[in-house]
PDB file of C-alpha atoms in Angstrom:
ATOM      1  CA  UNK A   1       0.000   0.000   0.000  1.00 41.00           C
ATOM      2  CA  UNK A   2       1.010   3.666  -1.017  1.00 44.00           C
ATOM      3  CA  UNK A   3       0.039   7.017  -0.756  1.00 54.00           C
ATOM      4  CA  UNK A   4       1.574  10.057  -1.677  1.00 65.00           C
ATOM      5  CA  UNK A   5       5.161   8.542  -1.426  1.00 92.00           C
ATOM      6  CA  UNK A   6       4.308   6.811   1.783  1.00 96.00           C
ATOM      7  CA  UNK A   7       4.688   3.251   1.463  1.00 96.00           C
ATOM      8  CA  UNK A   8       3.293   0.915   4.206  1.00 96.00           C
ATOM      9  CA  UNK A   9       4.875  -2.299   4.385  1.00 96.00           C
ATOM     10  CA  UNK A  10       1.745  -5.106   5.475  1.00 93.00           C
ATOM     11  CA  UNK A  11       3.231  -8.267   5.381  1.00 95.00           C
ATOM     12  CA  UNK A  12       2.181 -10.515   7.754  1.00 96.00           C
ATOM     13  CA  UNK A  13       5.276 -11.067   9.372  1.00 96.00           C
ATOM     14  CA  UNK A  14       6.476  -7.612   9.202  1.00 96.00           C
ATOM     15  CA  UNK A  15       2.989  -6.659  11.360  1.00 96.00           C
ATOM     16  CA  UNK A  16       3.755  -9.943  13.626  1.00 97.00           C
ATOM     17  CA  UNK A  17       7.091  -9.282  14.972  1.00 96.00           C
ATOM     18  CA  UNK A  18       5.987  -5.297  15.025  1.00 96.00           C
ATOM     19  CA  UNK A  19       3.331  -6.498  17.536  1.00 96.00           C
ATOM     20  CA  UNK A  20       5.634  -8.138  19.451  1.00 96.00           C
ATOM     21  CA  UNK A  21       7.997  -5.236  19.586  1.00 93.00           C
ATOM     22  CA  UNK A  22       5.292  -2.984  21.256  1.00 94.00           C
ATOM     23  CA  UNK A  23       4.708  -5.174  23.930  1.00 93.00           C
ATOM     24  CA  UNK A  24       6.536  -3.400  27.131  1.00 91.00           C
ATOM     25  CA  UNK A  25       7.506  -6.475  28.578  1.00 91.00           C
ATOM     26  CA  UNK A  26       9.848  -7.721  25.760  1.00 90.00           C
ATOM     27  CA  UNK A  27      13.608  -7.913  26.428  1.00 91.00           C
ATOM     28  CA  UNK A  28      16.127  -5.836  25.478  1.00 90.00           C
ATOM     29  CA  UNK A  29      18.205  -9.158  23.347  1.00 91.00           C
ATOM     30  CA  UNK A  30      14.562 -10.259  21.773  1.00 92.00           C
ATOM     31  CA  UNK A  31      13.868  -6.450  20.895  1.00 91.00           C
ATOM     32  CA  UNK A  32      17.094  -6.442  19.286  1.00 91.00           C
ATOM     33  CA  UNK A  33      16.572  -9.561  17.150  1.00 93.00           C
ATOM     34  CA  UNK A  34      13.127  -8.588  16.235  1.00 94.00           C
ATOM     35  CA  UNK A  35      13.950  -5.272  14.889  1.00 94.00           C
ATOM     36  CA  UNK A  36      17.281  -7.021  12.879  1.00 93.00           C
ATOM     37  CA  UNK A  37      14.605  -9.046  11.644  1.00 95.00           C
ATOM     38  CA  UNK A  38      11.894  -6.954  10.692  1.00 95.00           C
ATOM     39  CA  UNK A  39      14.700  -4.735   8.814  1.00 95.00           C
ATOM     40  CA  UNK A  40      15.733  -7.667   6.734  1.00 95.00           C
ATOM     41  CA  UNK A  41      12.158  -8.375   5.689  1.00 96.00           C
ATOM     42  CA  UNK A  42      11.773  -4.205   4.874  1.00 96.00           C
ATOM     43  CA  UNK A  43      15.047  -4.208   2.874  1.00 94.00           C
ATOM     44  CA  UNK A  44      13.157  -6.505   0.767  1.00 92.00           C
ATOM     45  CA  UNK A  45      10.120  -3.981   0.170  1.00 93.00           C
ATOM     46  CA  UNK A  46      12.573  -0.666   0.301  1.00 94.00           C
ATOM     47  CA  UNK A  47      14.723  -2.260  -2.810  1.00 93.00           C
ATOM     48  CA  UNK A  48      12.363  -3.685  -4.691  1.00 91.00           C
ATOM     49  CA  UNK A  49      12.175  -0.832  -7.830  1.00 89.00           C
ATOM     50  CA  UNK A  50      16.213  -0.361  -8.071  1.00 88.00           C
ATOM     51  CA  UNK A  51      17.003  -0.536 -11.668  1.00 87.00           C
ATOM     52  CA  UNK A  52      18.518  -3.648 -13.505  1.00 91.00           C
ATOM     53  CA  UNK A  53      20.818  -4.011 -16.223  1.00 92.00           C
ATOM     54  CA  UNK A  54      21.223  -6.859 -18.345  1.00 96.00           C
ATOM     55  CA  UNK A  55      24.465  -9.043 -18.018  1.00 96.00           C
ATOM     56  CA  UNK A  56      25.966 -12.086 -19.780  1.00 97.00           C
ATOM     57  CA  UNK A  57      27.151 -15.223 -17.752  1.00 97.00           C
ATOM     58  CA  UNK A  58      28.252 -18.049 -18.239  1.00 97.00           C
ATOM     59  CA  UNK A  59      26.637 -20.913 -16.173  1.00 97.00           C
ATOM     60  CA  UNK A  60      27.669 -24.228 -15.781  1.00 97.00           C
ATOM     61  CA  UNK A  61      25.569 -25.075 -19.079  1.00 97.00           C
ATOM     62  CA  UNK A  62      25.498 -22.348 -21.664  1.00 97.00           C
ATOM     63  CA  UNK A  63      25.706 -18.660 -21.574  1.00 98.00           C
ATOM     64  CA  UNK A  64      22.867 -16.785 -20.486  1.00 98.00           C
ATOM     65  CA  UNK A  65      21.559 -13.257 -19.730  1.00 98.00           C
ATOM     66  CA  UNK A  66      21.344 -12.482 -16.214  1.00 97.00           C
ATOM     67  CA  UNK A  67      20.300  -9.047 -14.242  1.00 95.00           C
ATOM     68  CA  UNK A  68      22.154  -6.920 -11.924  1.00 90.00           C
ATOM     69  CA  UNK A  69      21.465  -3.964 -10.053  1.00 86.00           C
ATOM     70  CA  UNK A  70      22.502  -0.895 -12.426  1.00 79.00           C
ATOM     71  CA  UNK A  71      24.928   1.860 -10.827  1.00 71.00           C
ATOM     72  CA  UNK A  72      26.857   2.702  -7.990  1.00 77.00           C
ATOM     73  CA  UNK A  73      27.127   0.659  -4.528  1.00 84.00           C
ATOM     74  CA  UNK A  74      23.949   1.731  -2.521  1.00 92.00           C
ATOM     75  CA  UNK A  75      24.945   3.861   0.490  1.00 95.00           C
ATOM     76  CA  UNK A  76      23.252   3.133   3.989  1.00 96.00           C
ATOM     77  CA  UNK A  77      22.689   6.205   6.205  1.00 97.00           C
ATOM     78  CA  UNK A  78      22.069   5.250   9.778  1.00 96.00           C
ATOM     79  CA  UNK A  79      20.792   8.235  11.694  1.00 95.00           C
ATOM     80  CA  UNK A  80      22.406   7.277  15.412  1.00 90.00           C
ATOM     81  CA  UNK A  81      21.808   5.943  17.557  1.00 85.00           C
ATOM     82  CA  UNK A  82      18.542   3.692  16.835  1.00 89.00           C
ATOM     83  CA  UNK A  83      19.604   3.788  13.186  1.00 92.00           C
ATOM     84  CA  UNK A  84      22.229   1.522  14.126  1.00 93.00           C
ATOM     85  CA  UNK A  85      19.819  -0.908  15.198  1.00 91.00           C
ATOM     86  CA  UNK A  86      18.856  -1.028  11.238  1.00 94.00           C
ATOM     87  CA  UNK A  87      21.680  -1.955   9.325  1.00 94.00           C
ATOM     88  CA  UNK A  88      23.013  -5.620  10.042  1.00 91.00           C
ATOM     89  CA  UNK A  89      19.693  -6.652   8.958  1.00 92.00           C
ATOM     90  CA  UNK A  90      19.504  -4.552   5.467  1.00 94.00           C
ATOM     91  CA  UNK A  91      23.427  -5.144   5.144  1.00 94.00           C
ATOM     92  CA  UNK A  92      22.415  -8.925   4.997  1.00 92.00           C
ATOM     93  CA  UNK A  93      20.424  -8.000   2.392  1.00 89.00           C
ATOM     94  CA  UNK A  94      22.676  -5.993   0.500  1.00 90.00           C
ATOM     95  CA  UNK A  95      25.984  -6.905   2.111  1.00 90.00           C
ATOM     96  CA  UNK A  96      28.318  -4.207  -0.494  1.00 88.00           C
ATOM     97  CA  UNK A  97      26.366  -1.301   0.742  1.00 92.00           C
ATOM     98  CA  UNK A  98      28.400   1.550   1.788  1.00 93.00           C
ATOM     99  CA  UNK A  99      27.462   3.264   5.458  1.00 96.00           C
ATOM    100  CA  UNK A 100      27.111   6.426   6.579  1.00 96.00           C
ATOM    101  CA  UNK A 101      26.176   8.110   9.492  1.00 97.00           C
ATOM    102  CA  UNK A 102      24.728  11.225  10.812  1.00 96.00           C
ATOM    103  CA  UNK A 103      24.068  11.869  14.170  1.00 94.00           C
ATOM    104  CA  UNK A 104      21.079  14.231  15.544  1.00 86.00           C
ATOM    105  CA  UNK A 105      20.329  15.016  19.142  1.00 81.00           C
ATOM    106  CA  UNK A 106      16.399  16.587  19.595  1.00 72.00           C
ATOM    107  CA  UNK A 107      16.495  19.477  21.374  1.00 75.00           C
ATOM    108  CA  UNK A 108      14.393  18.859  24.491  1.00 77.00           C
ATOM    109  CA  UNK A 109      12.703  22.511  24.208  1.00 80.00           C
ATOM    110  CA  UNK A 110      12.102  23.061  20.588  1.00 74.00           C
ATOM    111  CA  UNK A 111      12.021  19.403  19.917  1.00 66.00           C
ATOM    112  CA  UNK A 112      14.435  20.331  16.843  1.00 74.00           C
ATOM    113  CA  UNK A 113      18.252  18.257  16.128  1.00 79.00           C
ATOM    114  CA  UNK A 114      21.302  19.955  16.466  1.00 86.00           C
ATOM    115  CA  UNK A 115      24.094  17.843  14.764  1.00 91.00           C
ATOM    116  CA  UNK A 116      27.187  16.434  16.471  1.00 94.00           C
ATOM    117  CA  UNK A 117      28.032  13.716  13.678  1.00 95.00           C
ATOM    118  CA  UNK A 118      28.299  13.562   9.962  1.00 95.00           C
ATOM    119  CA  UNK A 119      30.641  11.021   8.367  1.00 96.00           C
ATOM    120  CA  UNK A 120      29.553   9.536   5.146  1.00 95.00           C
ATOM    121  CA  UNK A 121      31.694   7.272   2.530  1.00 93.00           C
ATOM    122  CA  UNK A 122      33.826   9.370   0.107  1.00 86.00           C
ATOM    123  CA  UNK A 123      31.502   8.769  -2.938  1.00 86.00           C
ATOM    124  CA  UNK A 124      27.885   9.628  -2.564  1.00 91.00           C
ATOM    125  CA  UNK A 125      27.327  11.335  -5.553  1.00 90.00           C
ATOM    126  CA  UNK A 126      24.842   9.510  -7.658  1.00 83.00           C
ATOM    127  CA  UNK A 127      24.599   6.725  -5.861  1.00 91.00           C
ATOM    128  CA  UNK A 128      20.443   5.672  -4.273  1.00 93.00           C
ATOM    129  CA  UNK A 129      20.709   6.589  -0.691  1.00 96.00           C
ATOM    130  CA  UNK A 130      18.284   4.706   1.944  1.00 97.00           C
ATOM    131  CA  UNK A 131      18.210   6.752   5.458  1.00 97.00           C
ATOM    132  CA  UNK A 132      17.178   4.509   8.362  1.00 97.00           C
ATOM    133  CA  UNK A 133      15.426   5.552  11.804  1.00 95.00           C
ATOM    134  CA  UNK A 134      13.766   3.623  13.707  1.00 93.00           C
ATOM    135  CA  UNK A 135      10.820   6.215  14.459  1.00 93.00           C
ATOM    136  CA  UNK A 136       9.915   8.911  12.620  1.00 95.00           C
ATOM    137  CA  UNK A 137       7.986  11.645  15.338  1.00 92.00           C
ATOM    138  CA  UNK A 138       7.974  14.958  14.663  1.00 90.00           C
ATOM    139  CA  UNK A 139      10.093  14.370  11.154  1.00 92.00           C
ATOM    140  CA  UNK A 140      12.682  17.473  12.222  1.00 90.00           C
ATOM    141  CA  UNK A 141      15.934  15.004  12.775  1.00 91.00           C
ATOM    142  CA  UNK A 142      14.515  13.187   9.222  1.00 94.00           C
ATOM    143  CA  UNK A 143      14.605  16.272   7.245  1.00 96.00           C
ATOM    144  CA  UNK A 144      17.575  17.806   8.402  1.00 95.00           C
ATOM    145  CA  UNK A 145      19.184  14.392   7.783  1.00 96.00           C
ATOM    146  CA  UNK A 146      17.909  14.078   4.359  1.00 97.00           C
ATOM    147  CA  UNK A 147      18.419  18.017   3.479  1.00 96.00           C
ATOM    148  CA  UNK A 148      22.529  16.936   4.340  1.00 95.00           C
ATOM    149  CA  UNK A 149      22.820  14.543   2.328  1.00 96.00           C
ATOM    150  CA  UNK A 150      21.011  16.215  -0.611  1.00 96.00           C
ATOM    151  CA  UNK A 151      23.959  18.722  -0.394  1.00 95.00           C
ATOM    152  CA  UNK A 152      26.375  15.126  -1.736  1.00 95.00           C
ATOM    153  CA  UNK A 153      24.113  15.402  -4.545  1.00 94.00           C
ATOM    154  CA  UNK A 154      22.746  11.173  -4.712  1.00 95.00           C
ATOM    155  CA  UNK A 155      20.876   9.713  -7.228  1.00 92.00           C
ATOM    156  CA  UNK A 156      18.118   9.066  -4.701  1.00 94.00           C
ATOM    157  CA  UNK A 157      16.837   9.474  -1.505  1.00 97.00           C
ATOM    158  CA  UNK A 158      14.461   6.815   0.577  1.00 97.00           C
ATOM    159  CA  UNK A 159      13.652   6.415   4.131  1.00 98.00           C
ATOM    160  CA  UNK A 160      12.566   3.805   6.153  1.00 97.00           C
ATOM    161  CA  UNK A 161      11.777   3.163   9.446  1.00 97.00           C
ATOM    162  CA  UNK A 162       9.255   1.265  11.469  1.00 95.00           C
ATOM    163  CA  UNK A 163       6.893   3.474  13.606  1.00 96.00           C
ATOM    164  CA  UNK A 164       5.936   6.785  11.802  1.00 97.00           C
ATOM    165  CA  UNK A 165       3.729   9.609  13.127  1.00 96.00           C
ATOM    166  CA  UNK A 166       1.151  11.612  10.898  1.00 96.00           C
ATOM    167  CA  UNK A 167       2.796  15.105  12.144  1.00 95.00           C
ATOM    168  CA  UNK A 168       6.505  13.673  10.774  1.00 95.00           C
ATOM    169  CA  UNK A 169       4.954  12.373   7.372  1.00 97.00           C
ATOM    170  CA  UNK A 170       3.684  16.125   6.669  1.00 96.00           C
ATOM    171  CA  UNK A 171       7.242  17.796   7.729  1.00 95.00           C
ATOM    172  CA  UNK A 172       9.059  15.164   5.637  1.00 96.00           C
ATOM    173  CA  UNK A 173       6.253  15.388   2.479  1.00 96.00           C
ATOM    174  CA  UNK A 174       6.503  19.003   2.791  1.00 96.00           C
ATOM    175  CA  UNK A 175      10.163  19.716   2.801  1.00 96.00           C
ATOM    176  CA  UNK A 176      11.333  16.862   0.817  1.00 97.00           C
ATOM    177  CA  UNK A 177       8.328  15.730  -1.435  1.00 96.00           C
ATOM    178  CA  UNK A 178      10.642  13.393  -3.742  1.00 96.00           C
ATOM    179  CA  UNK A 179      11.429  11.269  -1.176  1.00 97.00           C
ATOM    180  CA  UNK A 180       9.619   7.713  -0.438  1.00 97.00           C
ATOM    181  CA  UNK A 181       8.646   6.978   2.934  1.00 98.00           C
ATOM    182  CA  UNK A 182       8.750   2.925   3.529  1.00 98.00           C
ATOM    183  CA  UNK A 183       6.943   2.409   7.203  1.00 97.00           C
ATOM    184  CA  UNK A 184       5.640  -0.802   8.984  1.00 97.00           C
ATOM    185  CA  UNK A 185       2.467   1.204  10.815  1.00 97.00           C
ATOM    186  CA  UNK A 186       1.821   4.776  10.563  1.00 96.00           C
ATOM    187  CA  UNK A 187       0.376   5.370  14.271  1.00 96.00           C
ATOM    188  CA  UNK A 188      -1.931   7.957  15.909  1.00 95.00           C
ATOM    189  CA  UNK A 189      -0.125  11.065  17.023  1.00 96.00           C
ATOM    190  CA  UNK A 190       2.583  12.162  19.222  1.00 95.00           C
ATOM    191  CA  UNK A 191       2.102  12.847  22.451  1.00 93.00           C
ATOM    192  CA  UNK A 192       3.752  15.928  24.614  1.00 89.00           C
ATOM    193  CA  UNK A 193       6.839  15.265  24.055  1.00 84.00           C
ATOM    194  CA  UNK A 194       6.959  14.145  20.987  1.00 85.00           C
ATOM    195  CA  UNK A 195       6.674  10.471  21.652  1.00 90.00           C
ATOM    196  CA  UNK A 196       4.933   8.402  18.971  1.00 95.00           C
ATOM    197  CA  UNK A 197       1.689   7.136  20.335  1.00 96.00           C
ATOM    198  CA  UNK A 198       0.844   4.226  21.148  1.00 95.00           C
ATOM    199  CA  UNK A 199       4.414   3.683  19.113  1.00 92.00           C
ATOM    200  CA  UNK A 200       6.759   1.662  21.427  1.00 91.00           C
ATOM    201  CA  UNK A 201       8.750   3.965  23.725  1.00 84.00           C
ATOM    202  CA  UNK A 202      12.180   5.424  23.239  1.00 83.00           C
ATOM    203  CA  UNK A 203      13.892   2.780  20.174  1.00 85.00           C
ATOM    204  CA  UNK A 204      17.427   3.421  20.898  1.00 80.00           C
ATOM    205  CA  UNK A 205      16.666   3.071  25.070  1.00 82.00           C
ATOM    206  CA  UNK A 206      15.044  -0.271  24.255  1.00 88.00           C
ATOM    207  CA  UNK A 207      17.574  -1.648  21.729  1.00 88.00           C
ATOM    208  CA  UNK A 208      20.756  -0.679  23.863  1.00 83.00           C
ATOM    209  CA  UNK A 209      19.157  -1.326  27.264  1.00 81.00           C
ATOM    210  CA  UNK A 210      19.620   1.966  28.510  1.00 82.00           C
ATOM    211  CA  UNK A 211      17.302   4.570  29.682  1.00 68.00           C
TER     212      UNK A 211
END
C-alpha cells in the first residue's frame, strides 16, 4: 500500500514481529533480534524498484543473460543511535552497501536536532541513498538528515523506518516531497513530548538497554 510517497509495508510477518515489539515487557536481546529481523524483511520492500541491467554469464551449461542492479554501490545512512539498530539486517540484504552516518540530538525545548556527527563514505554522488530511523515523530531530525545529504548530490533518496507519526509524514512530504517513505504502521499522534503514540517507547533506550 502507497500514498503520496508513503509506502506501508503489510506483510504478515512484518505486522507480527511489530506487535511483538510494542509489547513493554519484551527484552532488550529479543527487541534487538526482532527489529534485525523486521529490517531484513523491509530491505526486501525498500529495494524492490532499483534498476537492472542486463548481463551475460556463463553458467555451468550455456551462456545466459542475467540481471544486476545498475549503478553505484547503494549507500546506507544510519541516523544514530537507533539507526544503528537497522543496518546488520539490510546489510544482509545488500551486504556491499556503503554506510554512513549522521548523528542528531532533539532538542528537548524546541524538539528540533542539532548535529554532532556527519561522516559519510567518500563517494555519494549519484549513488540511491536509503536513510534509516527507527521512528519517525515529529520528522525534524529526518529532514535535516535528508536536506545533508542532498547537499552530496545522490541519485536518490528513501527512508525507512518502522513506527511513523502523521505530524513527521507532513514535515518530511513538505520539505522533501521526492522522497519515499517505507513504514511498517503509521500510528496515531505524538504525544507531549513528541513520543509516537501508542508507538513503542524510546527505540534506541530499548535496543541498547539503557534509559
Amino acid at each position: 500500500m502507497s500514498n503520496s510517497g508513503v509506502h506501508l509495508i503489510s506483510h504478515p510477518l512484518v505486522q507480527h514481529k511489530l506487535t511483538l515489539m510494542r509489547q513493554k515487557d519484551a527484552s532488550t536481546n529479543s527487541f534487538r533480534r526482532l527489529l534485525d529481523e523486521l529490517s531484513t524483511l523491509m530491505a526486501y520492500e525498500v529495494t524492490r524498484d532499483m534498476p537492472l541491467q542486463p548481463v551475460e554469464i556463463d553458467t555451468p551449461l550455456e551462456t545466459t543473460t542475467g540481471y544486476m542492479i545498475d549503478g553505484k554501490k547503494l549507500v546506507l545512512v544510519s541516523i544514530l543511535r537507533a539507526g544503528d539498530g537497522l543496518l546488520d539486517g539490510m546489510l544482509r540484504v545488500v551486504p556491499s552497501a556503503r554506510v554512513g552516518h549522521i548523528g542528531l540530538y532533539r532538542d528537548p525545548v524546541t524538539l528540533h536536532p542539532v548535529e554532532y556527527y556527519f561522516k559519510m563514505p567518500s563517494e555519494v554522488a549519484e549513488r540511491d541513498v536509503i536513510v534509516v530511523d527507527p521512528m519517525l515523530a515529529t520528522g525534524h531530525s529526518a529532514s535535516a538528515a535528508v536536506a545533508r545529504i542532498k547537499k552530496l548530490q545522490p541519485r536518490s533518496i528513501k527512508f525507512m523506518c518502522l513506527l511513523a507519526a502523521p505530524e513527521g509524514l507532513a514535515v518530511m512530504q513538505a520539505e522533501h516531497p521526492d522522497v519515499d517513505i517505507y513504514t511498517a504502521a503509521v500510528d496515531r499522534c505524538l504525544n507531549d513530548h513528541g513520543y509516537i503514540m501508542p508507538g513503542l517507547g524510546d527505540a534506541g533506550d530499548r535496543i541498547f538497554g539503557t534509559k
